Amino acid sequence: MSICLEALEQLRNAPFSLLLLIKSHHSSPLITKLISHLLGFSSSFFTLLLTAFIVCLFNLLLSTFTIRAVICRYTRMAEPAYTVVSDSENTAEEKSSSAFPEIAIGIDIGTSQCSVAFWNGSQVELLKNTRNQKMMRSYVTFKDEVPSGGVSNQLSHEHELLSGAAIFNMKRLIGRVDTDPVVHASKSLPFLVQTLDIGVRPFIAALVNNAWRSTTPEEVLAIFLVELRAMAEIQLKRPIRNVVLTIPVSFSRFQLTRIERACAMAGLHVLRLMPEPTAVALLYAQQQQTAHDNMASGSEKIGLIFNMGAGYCDVAVTATAGGVSQIKALAGATIGGEDLLQNMMHHLLPNADTLFSSHGISDIQAMGLLRVATQDAIHKLSFQSSVQIDVDLGNGLKINKVLDQQEFEEVNKTVFEKCESLIIQCLHDAKVQIEDVNDAIVVGGCSYIPKVKDLVLNVSKRKELYKGMNPLEAAVCGAALEGAVASGISDPFGNLDLLTIQVTPLAIGIQADGGKFVPIIARNTTMPARKEMTFTTVQDNQTEALIIVYEGEGHENVRENHLLGYFKIVGIPPAPKGISNINVCLDIDASNVLRVFAGVVQPSSYKLVTPFMEVRMPTVDDGHGWCAEALHRAYGSTTDLVTVKKKI
């Protein structure tokens, strides 16, 4: 019986290509019966025995060229039906598995566009979809029985994407709660985003046959990743399992777990989650390594990297020499082309939120028309000084206006000021003077906007930007390089003799000192890192302490930071307040895994009074906004701690 159950589990976790093959032959009575029993978890011993036999047969056939040829031929003949494996996170066993020696591919999933690249043995190469496109739209449509995304699906018209049946901007929504301002700003998107404003996951739905079909950002991202995986498997003619994904600097660890969950649902194993400017820095390091003048002198070069896409803005300062890229500092924020677009839409139609609040079909169509017209105008302003906007939204609503660059920059003044402040902050954190910067690198979808180029040039006091890389392909090329390096691939010419020394983009600490955020690991600390602090009780005879872990930019107000998790320390010896010592240690390993150690120690000898607690973070799941409120109501300050000041 255990063998059969194990076989069942193998089939449920089978590679995508096998699931695709089974799905394509759903008309077979045997396969149909098998799948129905699998999904129903039938307890019949005969069914399990039959299942085990078929699984063994499929696993044997899968390794042969014939089955792979059938799969490839099928996927070329018809648009495939995709299957998400399971809604579960990568397990520790999966993370430590090295059963797939193939080179990991790099994936850059942007808010609006995505791309895939791999190391072909001598250089990085980008994959193309069936329409010969390197850059693919990041969306999933639910209009048919089987969802399809921007990898395989070709839109008949731009408005089809804005009909209510398509979900996009998933990168902006993933891992966020309904009190987040970014979620509220997304209510103007042409699909359904509802909030209760209580700190739980927002309700997201697509319009399918005049009915709202609910989904999640993780599910949408997983469907999209399945298509990317299928495309890569067909072109590379091998199974794809390991990936390196680029992420925004401002992503919290909770958001990283949502990305990993989506990858697990798509049958992918995450080797690295790489901040986008860090990926660009790795590509920059390789380019400098191959430059003859740098190889001869071995001199260090300082690069200022500014990455602005549709959803996020990231900045990094990197020092590179001899293929080693040391990240000096990172800074990021949730601002991007989507904010520029939203600002312009509200400028053109100030009462848009009120007019389209009901999210009826006519409202969605009007929002789609306004969005397309505004987006087209912004794109044209990157290459011309003014543009004519002429759009009929229906119901008597018409917009006829000439928009110039000056008005566009004035409407988005706050966004550009925030971008400038991020650059200044990053340079300050890196302790790098403007005069020491050798290259200013601007990448991302917004790199073509004249104002973006100008502000980077002005802050860096340079006459021209670095021209050694494609702004839209830099991040994915860096991810592909990291994929090859992390896979243990060597290059005889030394092109993969690369190393990235990363830093923590956000500060990590606990709640203490009267409800304040007390950082233990500061922002921009080199990883791996291990830091500890000592705290003490605030109540007489306090026998418990609540360790609440947060991550953020270091704001004293804990509500402005991300809750990662919590646990309780018990067994504190009764004593007057300020006597007992609680040691809290945060450890980030080379794989960016965070562990929290905490326990009671004797003040004089630092011997353990109780066994230490070891907790891997984050521990919170959906509804973590509620958790913080519930903890405050249940415990208040009765289990609080204060920092023990170090004696000078």
XYZ file of C-alpha atoms in Angstrom, residues 134-634:
501
model
C 11.916 38.038 -26.629
C 9.736 40.263 -24.441
C 6.338 38.746 -23.573
C 3.365 40.415 -21.938
C 2.808 39.453 -18.296
C -0.865 38.553 -18.111
C -3.260 35.604 -17.948
C -6.688 35.549 -19.583
C -9.574 33.492 -18.171
C -11.998 33.884 -21.068
C -11.771 30.209 -22.106
C -12.151 27.003 -20.113
C -8.368 26.795 -19.799
C -6.525 30.003 -18.795
C -3.794 31.221 -21.114
C -1.094 33.820 -20.740
C 1.040 36.215 -22.707
C 3.544 33.510 -23.637
C 1.263 31.405 -25.845
C -1.797 33.610 -26.315
C -1.871 36.269 -29.002
C -4.238 39.169 -28.436
C -6.431 40.060 -31.371
C -6.468 43.634 -30.069
C -5.002 45.577 -27.155
C -8.507 46.112 -25.744
C -8.885 42.353 -25.304
C -6.356 42.563 -22.482
C -8.542 45.187 -20.808
C -11.901 43.424 -21.158
C -12.054 42.177 -17.567
C -11.051 38.621 -18.470
C -7.320 39.268 -18.114
C -5.353 39.576 -14.874
C -2.089 41.512 -15.009
C 0.110 43.586 -12.654
C 0.370 40.404 -10.560
C 3.844 41.394 -9.428
C 2.389 44.490 -7.771
C -0.342 42.511 -6.008
C 1.410 39.340 -4.870
C 1.912 38.997 -1.125
C 0.031 42.187 -0.230
C -2.885 42.644 2.157
C -6.010 44.687 1.521
C -4.843 47.630 3.663
C -1.866 48.203 1.377
C -2.057 51.466 -0.641
C -0.733 49.579 -3.687
C -3.752 47.255 -3.534
C -6.153 50.192 -3.254
C -4.504 51.875 -6.251
C -5.095 48.652 -8.201
C -8.875 49.032 -7.883
C -8.782 51.153 -11.020
C -7.514 48.185 -13.053
C -10.001 46.630 -15.520
C -10.603 43.526 -13.395
C -12.070 43.111 -9.935
C -10.001 44.026 -6.866
C -12.038 44.165 -3.648
C -10.844 44.965 -0.133
C -12.265 44.678 3.385
C -9.469 46.841 4.850
C -8.789 44.429 7.703
C -5.336 43.168 6.756
C -6.208 40.048 4.758
C -5.648 38.989 1.165
C -7.645 41.127 -1.316
C -10.316 39.509 -3.458
C -9.251 39.374 -7.110
C -11.434 38.113 -9.945
C -11.611 38.007 -13.750
C -14.778 38.469 -15.786
C -15.639 35.142 -17.442
C -18.957 34.747 -19.281
C -20.463 37.681 -17.375
C -19.444 36.198 -13.996
C -16.541 37.096 -11.729
C -14.163 34.161 -11.344
C -11.946 34.514 -8.272
C -8.224 33.836 -8.381
C -5.028 34.810 -6.563
C -1.831 36.513 -7.709
C 0.034 33.290 -6.909
C -2.263 31.250 -9.153
C -1.978 33.756 -11.993
C 1.804 33.831 -11.696
C 1.937 30.013 -11.559
C -0.114 29.675 -14.760
C 2.187 32.145 -16.457
C 5.296 30.310 -15.212
C 3.898 27.006 -16.524
C 3.724 28.535 -19.994
C 7.261 29.881 -19.706
C 8.462 26.472 -18.571
C 6.736 24.752 -21.502
C 8.269 27.199 -23.967
C 11.747 26.687 -22.493
C 11.418 22.877 -22.473
C 10.420 22.827 -26.131
C 13.249 25.090 -27.281
C 15.993 23.650 -25.072
C 14.760 20.069 -25.590
C 15.184 19.125 -21.935
C 13.167 19.262 -18.713
C 13.332 22.584 -16.889
C 13.333 22.527 -13.128
C 15.823 25.021 -11.667
C 15.356 28.769 -12.115
C 16.809 32.072 -10.973
C 14.127 34.747 -10.694
C 14.644 38.484 -10.444
C 12.693 40.330 -7.756
C 12.267 43.972 -6.698
C 14.489 45.266 -3.894
C 11.479 46.331 -1.825
C 9.921 42.831 -1.725
C 9.368 41.600 1.822
C 10.283 38.060 2.831
C 6.592 37.235 2.908
C 6.327 38.275 -0.743
C 9.346 36.100 -1.520
C 7.520 33.084 -0.070
C 4.558 33.844 -2.354
C 6.911 33.884 -5.355
C 8.374 30.562 -4.256
C 4.880 29.144 -3.802
C 3.910 30.168 -7.334
C 7.084 28.525 -8.650
C 6.293 25.326 -6.728
C 2.792 25.332 -8.209
C 4.409 25.511 -11.652
C 6.804 22.663 -10.824
C 9.858 24.911 -10.629
C 12.615 24.944 -8.018
C 13.999 28.361 -7.110
C 17.797 28.351 -6.944
C 18.008 32.094 -6.302
C 15.681 35.029 -5.868
C 17.884 37.832 -7.108
C 17.176 41.569 -6.679
C 16.937 43.063 -10.147
C 19.765 45.614 -9.796
C 21.964 42.843 -8.338
C 21.391 40.828 -11.518
C 22.331 43.882 -13.577
C 25.431 44.316 -11.395
C 26.516 40.744 -12.180
C 26.226 41.409 -15.917
C 28.180 44.638 -15.419
C 30.888 42.696 -13.550
C 31.219 40.220 -16.409
C 31.475 43.019 -18.950
C 34.160 44.765 -16.920
C 36.036 41.492 -16.491
C 36.254 41.008 -20.249
C 37.352 44.620 -20.849
C 41.117 44.617 -21.518
C 41.908 47.743 -19.522
C 40.222 46.413 -16.376
C 41.836 42.976 -16.718
C 45.260 44.525 -17.023
C 44.970 46.896 -14.084
C 42.566 44.956 -11.880
C 41.193 48.322 -10.780
C 37.852 48.642 -9.048
C 34.977 50.330 -10.856
C 31.929 51.805 -9.146
C 28.593 51.490 -10.919
C 25.345 53.269 -10.059
C 22.429 51.116 -11.260
C 18.957 52.610 -11.631
C 16.209 50.155 -12.572
C 12.655 51.374 -13.132
C 9.976 49.168 -14.622
C 6.214 49.263 -14.646
C 5.822 48.353 -10.989
C 8.985 49.059 -9.039
C 12.019 51.328 -8.853
C 15.345 49.915 -7.610
C 18.769 51.448 -7.105
C 22.094 49.767 -6.383
C 25.681 50.852 -5.960
C 28.149 48.129 -6.940
C 31.917 47.874 -6.819
C 33.365 45.420 -9.324
C 36.853 44.100 -10.010
C 38.034 40.824 -11.486
C 34.510 39.423 -11.912
C 33.524 40.096 -8.294
C 30.477 42.315 -7.831
C 30.149 43.680 -4.310
C 26.831 45.369 -3.688
C 27.521 48.394 -1.521
C 23.901 49.367 -0.988
C 20.359 48.777 -2.258
C 17.270 50.961 -2.215
C 13.826 50.401 -3.655
C 10.208 51.480 -3.664
C 6.891 50.460 -5.202
C 6.828 53.176 -7.835
C 7.064 52.733 -11.576
C 5.407 53.113 -14.910
C 2.061 52.006 -13.451
C 2.106 55.036 -11.133
C 2.938 57.340 -14.030
C 0.038 55.820 -15.944
C -2.428 56.062 -13.045
C -1.478 59.676 -12.386
C -2.029 60.603 -16.011
C -5.381 58.775 -16.144
C -6.608 60.718 -13.106
C -5.252 63.909 -14.629
C -7.194 63.332 -17.838
C -10.343 62.178 -16.016
C -10.240 63.396 -12.370
C -13.469 61.647 -11.326
C -12.573 58.294 -12.925
C -12.750 56.357 -9.630
C -16.305 57.552 -8.986
C -17.462 57.009 -12.555
C -16.168 53.442 -12.769
C -16.744 52.307 -9.179
C -19.461 49.748 -10.031
C -17.107 47.709 -12.276
C -19.880 46.931 -14.746
C -19.055 45.798 -18.268
C -19.388 49.328 -19.650
C -17.158 50.640 -16.822
C -14.484 48.053 -17.588
C -14.569 48.917 -21.279
C -14.266 52.629 -20.492
C -11.351 52.006 -18.117
C -9.685 49.907 -20.790
C -10.092 52.611 -23.438
C -8.729 55.291 -21.109
C -5.810 53.091 -20.097
C -4.841 52.245 -23.697
C -5.028 55.886 -24.819
C -3.002 57.141 -21.840
C -0.396 54.398 -22.147
C 0.036 55.095 -25.849
C 0.492 58.801 -25.117
C 3.209 58.145 -22.515
C 5.076 55.887 -24.923
C 4.987 58.529 -27.664
C 6.239 61.207 -25.259
C 9.468 59.243 -24.906
C 10.309 60.157 -28.510
C 8.341 63.346 -29.230
C 7.606 66.575 -27.371
C 3.790 66.395 -27.474
C 0.967 64.019 -28.329
C -2.716 64.302 -29.206
C -5.118 62.256 -27.025
C -8.514 61.658 -28.579
C -10.650 58.913 -27.030
C -14.387 58.254 -26.745
C -15.177 56.421 -23.475
C -18.887 56.021 -24.226
C -21.935 57.434 -22.422
C -21.002 60.901 -23.624
C -17.513 60.848 -22.083
C -14.869 62.103 -24.504
C -11.292 63.247 -23.954
C -9.654 65.498 -26.514
C -6.382 66.979 -25.344
C -2.812 67.766 -26.367
C -0.315 66.510 -23.785
C 3.329 67.650 -23.768
C 6.376 66.439 -21.855
C 6.364 69.376 -19.452
C 2.783 68.674 -18.345
C 3.542 64.947 -18.048
C 6.561 65.650 -15.832
C 4.604 68.097 -13.684
C 1.764 65.634 -13.098
C 4.303 62.987 -12.041
C 6.584 65.340 -10.120
C 6.189 63.359 -6.889
C 7.173 60.091 -8.562
C 10.320 61.574 -10.088
C 11.269 63.221 -6.787
C 10.964 59.845 -5.071
C 13.222 58.292 -7.723
C 15.821 60.986 -7.130
C 15.657 60.512 -3.356
C 16.235 56.766 -3.773
C 19.452 57.431 -5.715
C 20.701 59.894 -3.103
C 19.787 57.509 -0.275
C 21.568 54.585 -1.945
C 24.741 56.597 -2.519
C 24.635 57.750 1.098
C 24.149 54.214 2.428
C 26.995 52.962 0.227
C 29.255 55.743 1.526
C 30.178 56.557 -2.057
C 30.801 60.065 -3.334
C 29.322 61.127 -6.675
C 32.810 61.767 -8.029
C 33.760 58.126 -7.391
C 31.043 56.707 -9.660
C 32.505 55.411 -12.926
C 29.300 54.429 -14.728
C 25.630 55.344 -14.411
C 23.480 52.462 -15.676
C 19.770 52.936 -16.404
C 17.668 49.853 -17.175
C 14.005 48.822 -17.146
C 10.953 49.727 -19.178
C 10.958 53.341 -17.970
C 14.582 53.876 -19.031
C 13.361 55.408 -22.298
C 11.516 58.260 -20.541
C 13.616 61.446 -21.007
C 12.962 62.664 -17.450
C 14.258 59.391 -15.994
C 17.492 59.661 -17.968
C 17.911 63.313 -17.021
C 17.448 62.817 -13.283
C 20.018 59.997 -13.179
C 22.499 62.097 -15.173
C 21.899 65.105 -12.948
C 22.324 63.252 -9.670
C 25.381 61.309 -10.889
C 26.835 64.461 -12.503
C 27.641 62.619 -15.682
C 27.339 63.641 -19.321
C 26.199 60.271 -20.655
C 24.805 56.956 -19.462
C 26.472 53.552 -19.722
C 25.735 52.028 -23.129
C 27.109 48.526 -22.712
C 23.817 46.677 -22.151
C 20.244 46.474 -23.437
C 18.019 48.210 -20.823
C 15.198 45.668 -21.280
C 17.403 42.559 -21.253
C 20.012 43.408 -18.611
C 18.206 41.897 -15.606
C 17.328 38.582 -17.269
C 20.874 38.245 -18.661
C 22.247 38.700 -15.152
C 19.809 36.093 -13.845
C 20.933 33.641 -16.550
C 24.567 34.218 -15.580
C 23.713 33.539 -11.934
C 21.830 30.424 -13.033
C 24.925 29.077 -14.757
C 27.204 29.952 -11.839
C 24.797 28.486 -9.247
C 24.491 25.310 -11.351
C 28.232 24.773 -11.067
C 28.969 25.367 -14.751
C 32.531 26.341 -15.635
C 33.712 28.213 -18.698
C 37.200 27.629 -20.174
C 37.502 31.317 -21.062
C 36.637 32.481 -17.544
C 33.347 34.122 -18.518
C 31.646 32.501 -15.524
C 34.352 33.271 -12.966
C 31.868 35.557 -11.265
C 30.855 36.248 -7.693
C 28.170 38.482 -6.251
C 28.424 39.692 -2.653
C 24.886 40.674 -1.697
C 23.400 42.779 1.083
C 20.095 42.756 2.943
C 17.811 45.321 1.284
C 15.686 45.759 4.414
C 16.390 45.949 8.130
C 15.232 43.051 10.330
C 14.435 43.287 14.023
C 11.806 42.788 16.714
C 9.149 44.805 18.479
C 10.470 46.203 21.769
C 10.985 49.420 23.740
C 7.303 50.208 24.027
C 6.027 48.953 20.684
C 8.889 50.291 18.564
C 10.781 48.501 15.802
C 14.284 47.691 17.033
C 16.582 46.643 14.132
C 19.026 43.839 14.898
C 20.342 43.388 11.349
C 20.631 46.795 9.714
C 19.707 47.530 6.128
C 22.511 46.888 3.603
C 24.337 44.403 5.840
C 26.538 42.017 3.854
C 25.163 38.466 3.646
C 25.566 35.973 5.197
C 25.004 37.830 8.456
C 24.543 36.979 12.120
C 23.699 39.647 14.708
C 22.363 39.503 18.245
C 20.993 41.819 20.909
C 20.076 41.449 24.538
C 16.711 42.494 25.937
C 15.127 42.433 29.366
C 11.672 42.352 30.958
C 9.383 45.342 31.512
C 7.157 43.801 34.202
C 7.932 42.515 37.667
C 7.867 38.703 37.791
C 7.412 38.533 34.015
C 7.670 34.866 33.029
C 6.906 35.153 29.293
C 8.150 37.269 26.403
C 6.643 37.622 22.944
C 9.189 37.815 20.121
C 7.533 39.604 17.172
C 9.827 39.818 14.145
C 9.506 42.606 11.582
C 11.289 43.632 8.405
C 11.348 47.086 6.868
C 13.278 50.243 6.172
C 13.887 50.863 9.852
C 10.905 53.026 10.803
C 10.349 53.116 14.556
C 6.617 52.562 14.090
C 6.246 48.790 13.727
C 3.086 49.247 11.639
C 5.230 50.718 8.857
C 7.217 47.480 8.617
C 6.385 43.948 7.444
C 5.389 41.369 10.041
C 7.399 38.180 9.516
C 6.329 36.061 12.455
C 6.172 35.626 16.192
C 6.746 33.128 18.973
C 6.761 33.082 22.756
C 9.627 32.625 25.206
C 8.434 30.891 28.392
C 10.129 29.867 31.600
C 11.655 33.242 32.497
C 12.589 33.051 36.210
C 10.376 35.407 38.289
C 12.373 38.508 39.140
C 12.036 42.280 39.295
C 11.810 43.951 35.896
C 15.130 44.554 34.170
C 16.883 41.589 35.794
C 16.274 38.684 33.393
C 18.132 38.752 30.080
C 16.631 37.487 26.817
C 19.110 37.052 23.993
C 17.761 37.377 20.424
C 19.968 36.380 17.487
C 19.107 36.767 13.793
C 20.948 34.646 11.251
C 20.796 34.994 7.444
C 22.674 32.290 5.574
C 24.161 32.400 2.079
C 20.817 31.260 0.626
C 19.067 34.245 2.253
C 17.230 31.990 4.739
C 16.393 33.843 7.961
C 16.420 32.070 11.320
C 15.659 33.618 14.698
C 17.216 32.248 17.885
C 15.977 33.425 21.278
C 16.292 32.288 24.850
C 16.765 33.312 28.473
C 20.365 33.613 29.687
C 21.900 34.339 33.085
C 23.008 37.994 33.259
C 26.471 37.256 34.609
C 27.553 34.022 32.918
C 25.294 34.066 29.847
C 24.451 30.422 30.470
C 21.104 29.218 29.165
C 18.257 29.184 31.654
C 15.852 27.521 29.216
C 16.434 25.805 25.848
C 16.816 28.250 22.959
C 14.016 28.669 20.443
C 15.006 28.374 16.773
C 12.380 29.626 14.303
C 12.681 29.981 10.548
C 11.032 33.114 9.224
C 8.580 34.086 7.924
C 5.973 32.066 9.785
C 2.902 34.172 9.035
C 0.577 33.277 6.185
C -2.322 35.157 4.613
C -4.073 37.479 7.045
C -0.876 38.600 8.751
C -2.403 42.062 9.133
C -4.926 40.510 11.476
C -2.138 38.758 13.388
C -0.520 42.011 14.469
C -3.820 43.425 15.723
C -4.720 40.196 17.516
C -1.325 40.046 19.231
C -1.672 43.621 20.439
C -5.186 43.032 21.799
C -4.318 39.727 23.468
